[in-house]
Short mmCIF file of C-alpha atoms in Angstrom, two decimals:
data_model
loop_
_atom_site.label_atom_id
_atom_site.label_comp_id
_atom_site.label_asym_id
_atom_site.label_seq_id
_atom_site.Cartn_x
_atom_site.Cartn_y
_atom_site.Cartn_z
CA UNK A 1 -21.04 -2.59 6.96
CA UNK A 2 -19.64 -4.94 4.28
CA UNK A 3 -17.49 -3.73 1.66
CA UNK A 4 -16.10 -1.19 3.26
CA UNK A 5 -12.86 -0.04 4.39
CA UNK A 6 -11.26 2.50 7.03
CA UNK A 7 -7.40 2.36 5.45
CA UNK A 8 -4.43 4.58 6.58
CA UNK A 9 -1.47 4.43 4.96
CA UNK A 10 2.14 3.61 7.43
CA UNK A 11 5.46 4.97 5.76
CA UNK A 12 8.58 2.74 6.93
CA UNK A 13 12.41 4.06 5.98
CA UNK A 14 15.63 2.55 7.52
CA UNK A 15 14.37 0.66 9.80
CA UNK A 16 11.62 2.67 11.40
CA UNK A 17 7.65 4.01 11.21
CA UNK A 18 8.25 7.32 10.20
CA UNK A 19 4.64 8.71 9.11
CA UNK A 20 1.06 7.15 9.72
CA UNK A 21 -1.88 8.98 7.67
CA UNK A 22 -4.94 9.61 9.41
CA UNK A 23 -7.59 7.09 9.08
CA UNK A 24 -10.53 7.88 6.11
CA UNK A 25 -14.05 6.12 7.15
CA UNK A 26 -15.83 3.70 5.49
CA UNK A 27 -14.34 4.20 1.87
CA UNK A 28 -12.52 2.55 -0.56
CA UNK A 29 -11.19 5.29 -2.79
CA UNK A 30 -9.49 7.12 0.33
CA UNK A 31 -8.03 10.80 -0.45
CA UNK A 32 -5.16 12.16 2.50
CA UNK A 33 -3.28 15.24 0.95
CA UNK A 34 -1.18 14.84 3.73
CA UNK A 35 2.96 15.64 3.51
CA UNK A 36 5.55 14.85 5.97
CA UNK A 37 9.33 15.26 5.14
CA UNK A 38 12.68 12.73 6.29
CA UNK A 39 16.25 13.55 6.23
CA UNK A 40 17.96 10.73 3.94
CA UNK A 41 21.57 10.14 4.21
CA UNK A 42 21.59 7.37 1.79
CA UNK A 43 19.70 6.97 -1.63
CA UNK A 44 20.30 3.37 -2.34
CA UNK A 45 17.15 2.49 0.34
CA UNK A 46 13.56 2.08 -0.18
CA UNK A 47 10.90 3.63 1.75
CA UNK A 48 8.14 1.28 2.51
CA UNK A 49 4.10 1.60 2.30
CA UNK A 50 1.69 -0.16 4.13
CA UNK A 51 -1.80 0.53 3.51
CA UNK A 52 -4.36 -1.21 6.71
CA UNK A 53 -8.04 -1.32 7.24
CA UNK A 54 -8.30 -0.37 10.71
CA UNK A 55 -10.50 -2.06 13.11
CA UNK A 56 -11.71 -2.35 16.73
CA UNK A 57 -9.77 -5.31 17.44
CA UNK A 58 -6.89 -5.94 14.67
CA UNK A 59 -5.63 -3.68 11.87
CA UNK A 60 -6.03 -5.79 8.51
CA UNK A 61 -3.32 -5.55 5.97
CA UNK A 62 -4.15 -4.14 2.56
CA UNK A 63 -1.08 -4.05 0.43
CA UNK A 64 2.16 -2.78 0.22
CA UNK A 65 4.71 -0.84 -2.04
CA UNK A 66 8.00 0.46 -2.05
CA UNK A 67 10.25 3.07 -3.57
CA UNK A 68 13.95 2.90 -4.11
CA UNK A 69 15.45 6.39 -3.17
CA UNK A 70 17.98 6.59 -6.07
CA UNK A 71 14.86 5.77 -8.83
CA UNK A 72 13.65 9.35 -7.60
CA UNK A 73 14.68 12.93 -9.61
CA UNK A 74 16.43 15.05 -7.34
CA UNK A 75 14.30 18.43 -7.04
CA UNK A 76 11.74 17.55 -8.86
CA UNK A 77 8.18 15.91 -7.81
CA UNK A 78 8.22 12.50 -8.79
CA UNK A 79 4.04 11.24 -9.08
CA UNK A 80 3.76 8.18 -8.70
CA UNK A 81 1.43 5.49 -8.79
CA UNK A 82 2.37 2.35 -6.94
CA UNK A 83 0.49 -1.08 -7.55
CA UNK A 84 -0.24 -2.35 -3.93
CA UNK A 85 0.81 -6.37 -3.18
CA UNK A 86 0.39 -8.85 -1.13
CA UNK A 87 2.61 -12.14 -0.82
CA UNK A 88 0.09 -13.91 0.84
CA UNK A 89 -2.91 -13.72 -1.41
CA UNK A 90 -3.19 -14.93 -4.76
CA UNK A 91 -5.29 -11.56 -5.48
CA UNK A 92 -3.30 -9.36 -7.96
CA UNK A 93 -4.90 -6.30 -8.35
CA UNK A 94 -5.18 -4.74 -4.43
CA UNK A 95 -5.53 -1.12 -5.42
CA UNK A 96 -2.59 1.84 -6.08
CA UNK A 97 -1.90 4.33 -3.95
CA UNK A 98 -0.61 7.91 -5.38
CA UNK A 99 2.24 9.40 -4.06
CA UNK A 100 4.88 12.67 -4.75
CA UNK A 101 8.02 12.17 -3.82
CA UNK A 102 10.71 15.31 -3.61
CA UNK A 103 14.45 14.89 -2.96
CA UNK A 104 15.98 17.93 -2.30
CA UNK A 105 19.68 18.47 -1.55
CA UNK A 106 20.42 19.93 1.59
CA UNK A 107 23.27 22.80 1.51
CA UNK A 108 26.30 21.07 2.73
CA UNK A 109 27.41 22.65 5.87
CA UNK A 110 25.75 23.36 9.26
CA UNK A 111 26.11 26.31 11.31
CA UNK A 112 29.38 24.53 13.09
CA UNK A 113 30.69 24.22 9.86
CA UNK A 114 30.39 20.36 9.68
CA UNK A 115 30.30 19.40 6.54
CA UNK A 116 27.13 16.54 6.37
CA UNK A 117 28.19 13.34 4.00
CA UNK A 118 25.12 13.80 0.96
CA UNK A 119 22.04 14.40 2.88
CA UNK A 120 19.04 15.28 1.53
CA UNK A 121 15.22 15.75 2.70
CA UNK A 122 12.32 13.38 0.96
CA UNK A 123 9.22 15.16 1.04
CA UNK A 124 6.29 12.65 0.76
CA UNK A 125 2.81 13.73 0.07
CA UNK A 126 0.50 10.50 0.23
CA UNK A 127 -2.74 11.72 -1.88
CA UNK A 128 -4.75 8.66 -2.30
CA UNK A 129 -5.52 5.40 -2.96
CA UNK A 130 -7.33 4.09 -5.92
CA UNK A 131 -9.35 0.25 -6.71
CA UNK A 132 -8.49 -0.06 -3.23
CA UNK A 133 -9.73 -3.68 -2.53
CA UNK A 134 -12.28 -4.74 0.65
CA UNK A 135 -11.42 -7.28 2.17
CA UNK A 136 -14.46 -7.41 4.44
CA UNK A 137 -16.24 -9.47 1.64
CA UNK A 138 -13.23 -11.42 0.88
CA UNK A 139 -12.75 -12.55 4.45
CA UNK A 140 -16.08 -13.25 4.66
CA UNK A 141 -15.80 -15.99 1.41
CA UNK A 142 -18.34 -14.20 -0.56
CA UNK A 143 -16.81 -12.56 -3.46
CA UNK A 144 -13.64 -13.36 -5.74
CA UNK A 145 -12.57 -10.56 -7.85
CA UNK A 146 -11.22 -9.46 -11.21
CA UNK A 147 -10.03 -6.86 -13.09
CA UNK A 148 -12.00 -4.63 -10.36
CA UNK A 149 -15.45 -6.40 -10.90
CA UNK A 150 -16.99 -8.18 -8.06
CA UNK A 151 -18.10 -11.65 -9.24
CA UNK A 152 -20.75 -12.96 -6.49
#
């Protein structure tokens, strides 16, 4: 069916996939309310969002954002709304996708009595993504668009 998407969202921190949403059918205004949690030993990284359409054969790329650790309140729920991108399409607007973000100090000893050098827990809760743009029409040649208006 053109126009439509099946996106999931892939979080990437320090190096590695850490979380993969589930995959939301045929839509293009996808809702997850899903939360997974990281220890973080370092705030000055980013964790990394890739949004894909999936398919039978190969996954297409959607957009991406990132978040820089430190930018985040610690103990509070940061809501965000992240502008998706793409380096290799001229396209600016390719959707947002709504996050909260929680850093939460972790007490500073273990039950050894090692004390742990400023780690923390980010809790991530991806909720949804919004505008998100289809790229089955776009591939296809048939549709430029702007300001979230398909122009045929």
């Amino acid at each position: 069916m053109a126009g439509t998407s099946d996106p999931y969202v892939k979080f990437k921190f320090d190096g590695k996939s850490i979380y993969k949403s589930k995959v939301i059918h045929k839509n293009l205004n996808p809702t997850w309310n899903e939360s997974f949690a990281v220890p973080v030993k370092d705030l000055n990284q980013k964790i990394y969002m890739k949004v894909y359409d999936s398919d039978l054969t190969t996954d297409d790329f959607m957009g991406s954002s990132s978040v820089l650790l430190s930018d985040l309140e610690i103990d509070k729920v940061n809501e965000l709304s992240l502008s998706l991108t793409d380096p290799n399409t001229l396209e600016e607007d390719m959707g947002y996708l709504l996050v909260d973000m929680t850093l939460s100090l972790k007490n500073g000893s273990s039950k050894k009595g090692i004390v742990w050098q400023a780690l923390c827990v980010l809790t991530a809760c991806v909720l949804e993504v919004q505008c998100l743009f289809t790229l089955d029409l776009l591939h296809a040649g048939m549709v430029k668009r702007k300001h979230n208006r398909f122009l045929f």
